[in-house]
Coordinates of C-alpha atoms in Angstrom, one line a residue:
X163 CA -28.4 48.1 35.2
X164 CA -24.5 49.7 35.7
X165 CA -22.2 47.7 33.7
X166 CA -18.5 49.0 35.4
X167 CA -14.9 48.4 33.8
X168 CA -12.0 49.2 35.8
X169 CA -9.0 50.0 33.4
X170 CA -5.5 50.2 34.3
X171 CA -4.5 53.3 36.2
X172 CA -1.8 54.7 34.3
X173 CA -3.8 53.9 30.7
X174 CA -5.8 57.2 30.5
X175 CA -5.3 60.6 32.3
X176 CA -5.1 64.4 31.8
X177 CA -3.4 67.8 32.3
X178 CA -0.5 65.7 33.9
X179 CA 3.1 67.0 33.3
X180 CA 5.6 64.2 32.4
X181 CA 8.7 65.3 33.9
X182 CA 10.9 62.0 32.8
X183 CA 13.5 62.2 30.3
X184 CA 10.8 59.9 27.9
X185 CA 8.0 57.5 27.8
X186 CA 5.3 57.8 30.6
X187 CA 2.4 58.5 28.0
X188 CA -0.9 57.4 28.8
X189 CA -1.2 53.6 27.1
X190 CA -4.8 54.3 26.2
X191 CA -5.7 50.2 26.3
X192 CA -6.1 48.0 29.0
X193 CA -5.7 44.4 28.4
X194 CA -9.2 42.2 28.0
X195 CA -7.6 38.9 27.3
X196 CA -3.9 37.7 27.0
X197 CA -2.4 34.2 27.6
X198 CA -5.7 32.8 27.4
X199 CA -6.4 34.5 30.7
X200 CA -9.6 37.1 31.0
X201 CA -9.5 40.2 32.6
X202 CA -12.4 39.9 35.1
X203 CA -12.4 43.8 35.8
X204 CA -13.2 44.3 32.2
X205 CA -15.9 41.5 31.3
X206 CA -18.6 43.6 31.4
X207 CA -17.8 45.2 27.9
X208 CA -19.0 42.6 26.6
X209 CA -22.2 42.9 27.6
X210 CA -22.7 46.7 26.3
X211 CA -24.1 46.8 22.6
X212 CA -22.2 48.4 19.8
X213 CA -25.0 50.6 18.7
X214 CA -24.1 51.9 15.2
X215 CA -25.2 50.2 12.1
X216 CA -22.9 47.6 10.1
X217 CA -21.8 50.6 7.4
X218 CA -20.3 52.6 9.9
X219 CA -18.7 50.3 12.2
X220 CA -16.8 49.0 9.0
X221 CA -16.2 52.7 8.1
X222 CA -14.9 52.9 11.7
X223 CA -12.8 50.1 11.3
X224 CA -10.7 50.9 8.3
X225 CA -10.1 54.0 9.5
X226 CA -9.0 52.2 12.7
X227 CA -6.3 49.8 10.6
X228 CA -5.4 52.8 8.5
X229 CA -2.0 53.1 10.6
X230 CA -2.0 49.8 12.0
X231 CA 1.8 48.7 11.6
X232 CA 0.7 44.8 12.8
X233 CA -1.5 42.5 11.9
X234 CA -4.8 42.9 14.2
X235 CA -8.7 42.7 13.9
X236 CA -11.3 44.8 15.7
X237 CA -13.5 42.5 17.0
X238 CA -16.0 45.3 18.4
X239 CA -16.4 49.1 18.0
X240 CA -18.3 51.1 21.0
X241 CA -19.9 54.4 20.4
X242 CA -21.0 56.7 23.2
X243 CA -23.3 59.5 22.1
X244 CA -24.3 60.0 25.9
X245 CA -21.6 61.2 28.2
X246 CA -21.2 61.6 31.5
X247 CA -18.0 62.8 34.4
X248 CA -18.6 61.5 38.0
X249 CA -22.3 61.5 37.1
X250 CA -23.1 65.3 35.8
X251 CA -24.2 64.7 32.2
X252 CA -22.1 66.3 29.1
X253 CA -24.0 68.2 26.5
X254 CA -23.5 69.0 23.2
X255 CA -20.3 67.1 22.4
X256 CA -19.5 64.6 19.6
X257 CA -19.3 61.0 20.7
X258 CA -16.9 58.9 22.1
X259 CA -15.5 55.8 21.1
X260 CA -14.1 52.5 22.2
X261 CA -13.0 49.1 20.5
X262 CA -11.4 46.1 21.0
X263 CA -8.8 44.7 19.0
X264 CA -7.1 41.5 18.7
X265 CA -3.5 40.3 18.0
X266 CA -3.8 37.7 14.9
X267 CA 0.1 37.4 13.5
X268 CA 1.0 33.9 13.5
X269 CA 4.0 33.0 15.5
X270 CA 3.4 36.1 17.1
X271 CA 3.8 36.0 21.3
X272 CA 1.3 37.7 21.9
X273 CA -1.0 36.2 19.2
X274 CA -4.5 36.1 20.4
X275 CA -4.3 39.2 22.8
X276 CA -7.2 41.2 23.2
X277 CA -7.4 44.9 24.2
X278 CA -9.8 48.4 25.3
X279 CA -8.6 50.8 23.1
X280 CA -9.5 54.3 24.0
X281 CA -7.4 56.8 22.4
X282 CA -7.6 60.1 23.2
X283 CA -6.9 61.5 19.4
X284 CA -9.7 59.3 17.4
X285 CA -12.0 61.3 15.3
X286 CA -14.3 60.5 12.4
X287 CA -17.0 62.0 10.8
X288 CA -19.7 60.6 8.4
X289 CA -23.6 61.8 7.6
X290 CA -24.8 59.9 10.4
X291 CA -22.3 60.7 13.7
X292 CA -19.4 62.6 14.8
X293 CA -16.5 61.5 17.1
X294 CA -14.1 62.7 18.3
X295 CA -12.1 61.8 21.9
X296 CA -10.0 64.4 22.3
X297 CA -12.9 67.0 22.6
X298 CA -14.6 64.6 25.0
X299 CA -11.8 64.9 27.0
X300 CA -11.2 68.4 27.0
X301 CA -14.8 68.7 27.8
X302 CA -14.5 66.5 31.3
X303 CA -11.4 68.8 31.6
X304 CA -13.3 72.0 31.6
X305 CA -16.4 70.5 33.9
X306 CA -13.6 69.0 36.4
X307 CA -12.0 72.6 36.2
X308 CA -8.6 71.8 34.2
X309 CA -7.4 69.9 37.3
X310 CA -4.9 67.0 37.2
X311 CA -7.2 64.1 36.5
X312 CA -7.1 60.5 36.4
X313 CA -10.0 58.1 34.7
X314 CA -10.1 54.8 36.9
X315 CA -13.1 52.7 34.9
X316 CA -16.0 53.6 33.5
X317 CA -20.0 52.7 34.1
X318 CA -22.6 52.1 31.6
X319 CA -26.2 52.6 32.4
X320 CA -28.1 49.9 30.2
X321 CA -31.3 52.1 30.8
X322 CA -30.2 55.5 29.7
X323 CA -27.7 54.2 27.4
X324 CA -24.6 56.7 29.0
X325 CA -21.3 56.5 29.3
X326 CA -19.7 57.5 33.0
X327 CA -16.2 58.6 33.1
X328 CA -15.0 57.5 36.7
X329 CA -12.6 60.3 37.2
X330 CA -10.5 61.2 40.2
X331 CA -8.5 64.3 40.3
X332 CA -5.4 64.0 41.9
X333 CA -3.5 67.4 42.0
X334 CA -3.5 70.7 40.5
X335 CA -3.0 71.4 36.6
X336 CA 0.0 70.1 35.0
X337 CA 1.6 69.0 38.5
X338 CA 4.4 66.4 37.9
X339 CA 3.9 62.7 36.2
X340 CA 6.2 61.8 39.5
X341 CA 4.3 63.2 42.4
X342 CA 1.4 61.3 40.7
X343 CA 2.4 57.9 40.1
X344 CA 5.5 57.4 41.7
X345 CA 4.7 58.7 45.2
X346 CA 1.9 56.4 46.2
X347 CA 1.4 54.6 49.2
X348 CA 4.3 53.5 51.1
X349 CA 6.3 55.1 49.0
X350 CA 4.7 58.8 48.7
X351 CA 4.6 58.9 52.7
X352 CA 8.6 59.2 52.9
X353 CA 8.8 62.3 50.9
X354 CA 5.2 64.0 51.7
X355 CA 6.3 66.0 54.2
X356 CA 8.4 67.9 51.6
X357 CA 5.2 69.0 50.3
X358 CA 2.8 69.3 52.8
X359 CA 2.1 72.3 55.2
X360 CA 2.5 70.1 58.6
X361 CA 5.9 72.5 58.8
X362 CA 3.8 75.9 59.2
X363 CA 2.2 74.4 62.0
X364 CA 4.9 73.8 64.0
X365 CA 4.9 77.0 66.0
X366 CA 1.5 76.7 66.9
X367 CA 1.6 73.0 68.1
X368 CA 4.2 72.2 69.6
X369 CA 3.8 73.9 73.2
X370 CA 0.3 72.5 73.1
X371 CA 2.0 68.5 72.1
X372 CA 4.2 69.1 74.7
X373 CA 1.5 70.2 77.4
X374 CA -1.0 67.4 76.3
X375 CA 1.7 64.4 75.9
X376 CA 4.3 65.6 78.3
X377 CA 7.3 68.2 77.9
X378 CA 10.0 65.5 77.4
X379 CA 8.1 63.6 75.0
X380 CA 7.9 65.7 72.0
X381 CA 10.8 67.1 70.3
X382 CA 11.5 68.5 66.4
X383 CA 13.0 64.7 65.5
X384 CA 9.7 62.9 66.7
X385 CA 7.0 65.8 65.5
X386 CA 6.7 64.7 62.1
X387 CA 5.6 61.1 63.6
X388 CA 3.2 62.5 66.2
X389 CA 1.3 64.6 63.6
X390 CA 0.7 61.7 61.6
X391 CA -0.5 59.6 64.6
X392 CA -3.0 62.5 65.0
X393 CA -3.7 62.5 61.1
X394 CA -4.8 59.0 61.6
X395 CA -7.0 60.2 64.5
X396 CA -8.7 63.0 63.1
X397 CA -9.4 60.7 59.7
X398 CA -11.6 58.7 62.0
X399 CA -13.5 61.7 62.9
X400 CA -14.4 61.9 58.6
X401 CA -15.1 58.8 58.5
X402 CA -17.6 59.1 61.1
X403 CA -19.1 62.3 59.5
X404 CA -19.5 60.2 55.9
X405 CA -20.8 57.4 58.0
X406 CA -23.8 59.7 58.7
X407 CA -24.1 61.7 55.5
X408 CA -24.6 57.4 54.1
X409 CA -21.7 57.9 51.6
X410 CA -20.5 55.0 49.7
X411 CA -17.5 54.4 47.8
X412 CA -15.4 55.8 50.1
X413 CA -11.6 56.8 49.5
X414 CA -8.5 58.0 51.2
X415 CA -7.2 59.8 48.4
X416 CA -4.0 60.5 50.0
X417 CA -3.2 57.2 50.9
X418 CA -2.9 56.7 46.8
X419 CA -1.9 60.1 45.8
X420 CA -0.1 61.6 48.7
X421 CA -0.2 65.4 46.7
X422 CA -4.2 65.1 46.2
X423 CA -5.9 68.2 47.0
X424 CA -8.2 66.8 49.4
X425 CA -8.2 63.8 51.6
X426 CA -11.5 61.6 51.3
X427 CA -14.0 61.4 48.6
X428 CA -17.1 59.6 48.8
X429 CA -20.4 59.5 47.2
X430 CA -24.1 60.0 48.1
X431 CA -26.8 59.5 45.8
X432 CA -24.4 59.0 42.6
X433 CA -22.9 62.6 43.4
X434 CA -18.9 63.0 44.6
X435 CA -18.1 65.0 48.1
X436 CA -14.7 65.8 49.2
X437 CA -13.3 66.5 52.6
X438 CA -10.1 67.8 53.5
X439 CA -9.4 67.2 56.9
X440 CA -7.4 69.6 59.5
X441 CA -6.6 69.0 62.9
X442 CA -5.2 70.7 66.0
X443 CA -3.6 69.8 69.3
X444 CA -4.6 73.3 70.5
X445 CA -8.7 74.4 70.7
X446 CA -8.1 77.2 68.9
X447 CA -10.2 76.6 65.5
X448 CA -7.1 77.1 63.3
X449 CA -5.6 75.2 60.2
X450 CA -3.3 76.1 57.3
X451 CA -4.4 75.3 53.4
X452 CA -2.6 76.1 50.8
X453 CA -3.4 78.2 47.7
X454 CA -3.7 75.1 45.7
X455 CA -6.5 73.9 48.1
X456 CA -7.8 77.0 49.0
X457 CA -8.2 76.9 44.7
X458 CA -9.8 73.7 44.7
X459 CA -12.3 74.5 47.5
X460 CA -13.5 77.5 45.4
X461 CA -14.3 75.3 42.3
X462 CA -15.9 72.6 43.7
X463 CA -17.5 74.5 46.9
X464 CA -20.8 73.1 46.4
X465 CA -18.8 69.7 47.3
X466 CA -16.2 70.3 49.6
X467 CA -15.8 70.8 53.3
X468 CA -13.2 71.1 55.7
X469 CA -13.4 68.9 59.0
X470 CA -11.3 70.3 61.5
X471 CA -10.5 68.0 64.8
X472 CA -9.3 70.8 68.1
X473 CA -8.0 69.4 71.0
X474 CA -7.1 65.9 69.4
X475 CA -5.0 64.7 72.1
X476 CA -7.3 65.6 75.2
X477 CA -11.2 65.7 74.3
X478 CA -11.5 66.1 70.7
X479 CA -14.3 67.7 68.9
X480 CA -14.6 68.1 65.3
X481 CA -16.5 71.1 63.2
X482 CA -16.5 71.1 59.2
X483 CA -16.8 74.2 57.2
X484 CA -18.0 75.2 53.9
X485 CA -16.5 78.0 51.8
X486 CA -19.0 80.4 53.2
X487 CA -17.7 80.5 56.5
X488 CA -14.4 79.6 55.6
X489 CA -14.4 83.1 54.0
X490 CA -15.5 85.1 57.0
X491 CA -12.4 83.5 58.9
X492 CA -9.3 85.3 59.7
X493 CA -6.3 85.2 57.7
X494 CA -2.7 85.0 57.8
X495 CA -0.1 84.6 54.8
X496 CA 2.3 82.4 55.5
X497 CA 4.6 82.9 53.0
X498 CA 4.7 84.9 49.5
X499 CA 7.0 84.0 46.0
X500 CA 8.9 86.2 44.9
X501 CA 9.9 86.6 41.0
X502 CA 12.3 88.6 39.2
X503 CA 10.2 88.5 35.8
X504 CA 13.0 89.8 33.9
X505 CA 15.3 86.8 34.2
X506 CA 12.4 85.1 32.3

């Protein structure tokens, strides 16, 4: 049986740059119970057993309260000594740990208060285990290659006893605290275009906007707003080619992380797919990605395919790629940094 805890978003994430003046660290906790009021995402913690003996959990515990500054109690400790990202299996890392703990100060406002702790720093050691978080985390860092990545819950196989780490990356290393949590949808969408290589395209599709929707009724202050209305077309299109691969647990990315290096990601059989989708107003078989994507479809190319929609306004047809192919295309660089690496 899969036991899953959803945790808050902000709480636990990696290789994310804050750019804010202070603050914006991950909180590490999620609240289980305040105001008398359960957190239903997070019930199932309950259910999962402790497994360490009575010595070490107390050991565990002191060091725990070691730098406590209030007056708490851990009410459980979880150790992990099976771990898992997105459902490939770690090996040969320490454990990981977990533990509730309870606000007990009389008077106190929040007296009573019940947490998750997961902090990404704990270590101990003693004859019987090892933990330690932070290498945990650096280890789903290195299997997710070093990409920006956010952990949304977790799932807990009763059977095999293991820990899943429920992660979702959402840009490239060390991109921006603000183009991850600020931008999101309804928000992100205002300032996407900023970022996003609709621009490059312009060239190429706006004599073929103008010959499929009518000279007079495409312009440069209205193509922004027509490319989306065709984004939203060729999305179908993905959904229609998950719809037939059976994946579950589907997810616009972009609509919560507008800077995401691909668009959907869904699963099949426990395993995550991405797709990044592309599409045209022309037939030609063309799409810009940037270096960033172009990265990310190199990591994970076992994974990852492009859909590309042509002809999206007339009689669309849609083809998706995998790096293979994508490699025997022709190329064109669109535009090249320049540094002066003495100024550094």
């Amino acid at each position: 049986m899969l036991l899953r805890l959803f945790i808050d978003t902000k709480s636990l994430y990696f290789n994310i740059k804050n750019d804010n003046a202070s603050g914006h660290t991950a909180t590490v906790a999620t609240p289980l119970k305040q105001y008398n009021s359960w957190n239903n995402d997070l019930l199932d913690i309950l259910k999962i057993p402790e497994n360490i003996d009575t010595i070490c959990k107390e050991s565990i515990i002191d060091k725990i309260l070691s730098k406590s500054r209030s007056e708490v109690k851990i009410n459980k400790v979880f150790v992990f000594d099976k771990i898992a990202v997105n459902g490939e299996l770690l090996i040969n890392i320490p454990a990981f740990c977990m533990y509730i703990r309870e606000e007990i100060a009389e008077g106190y406002v929040h007296n009573g208060r019940q947490k998750l702790h997961y902090p990404t720093s704990f270590k101990y050691t003693d004859n019987e285990i090892e933990i330690n978080n932070n290498v945990v985390l650096k280890t789903i860092s290195e299997i997710l290659h070093n990409y920006a990545f956010v952990v949304e819950g977790f799932e807990y196989d009763t059977n095999s006893r293991t820990l899943n780490f429920k992660a979702t990356i959402v840009g490239s290393n060390l991109i921006p605290y603000s183009k991850v949590f600020v931008n999101k949808k309804g928000v992100g969408n205002k300032f996407s275009y900023i970022f996003n290589d609709i621009s490059d395209s312009y060239d190429a599709e706006i004599i073929a906007l103008r010959e499929s929707l009518g000279y007079d009724k495409v312009s440069p202050d209205n193509f922004f707003e027509i490319m989306e209305e065709n984004r939203l077309i060729a999305n179908q299109y993905a959904l229609q080619y998950i719809s037939s691969q059976n994946g579950v647990n589907i997810r616009l990315l972009t609509d919560y992380y507008p800077y995401a290096l691909y668009d959907y990601e869904y699963e099949v059989s426990g395993k995550k797919y991405f797709i990044i989708v592309r599409y045209t107003s022309t037939k030609i078989p063309y799409f810009n990605l940037s270096m960033q994507k172009i990265r990310f479809i190199n990591d994970f190319y076992e994974n990852t395919k492009v859909l590309l929609v042509t002809d999206i306004n007339n009689n669309p047809k849609y083809q998706l790629y995998t790096l293979e192919e994508l490699n025997n295309f022709a190329k064109n660089i669109n535009s090249v940094c320049y540094r002066n690496m003495e100024e550094d």
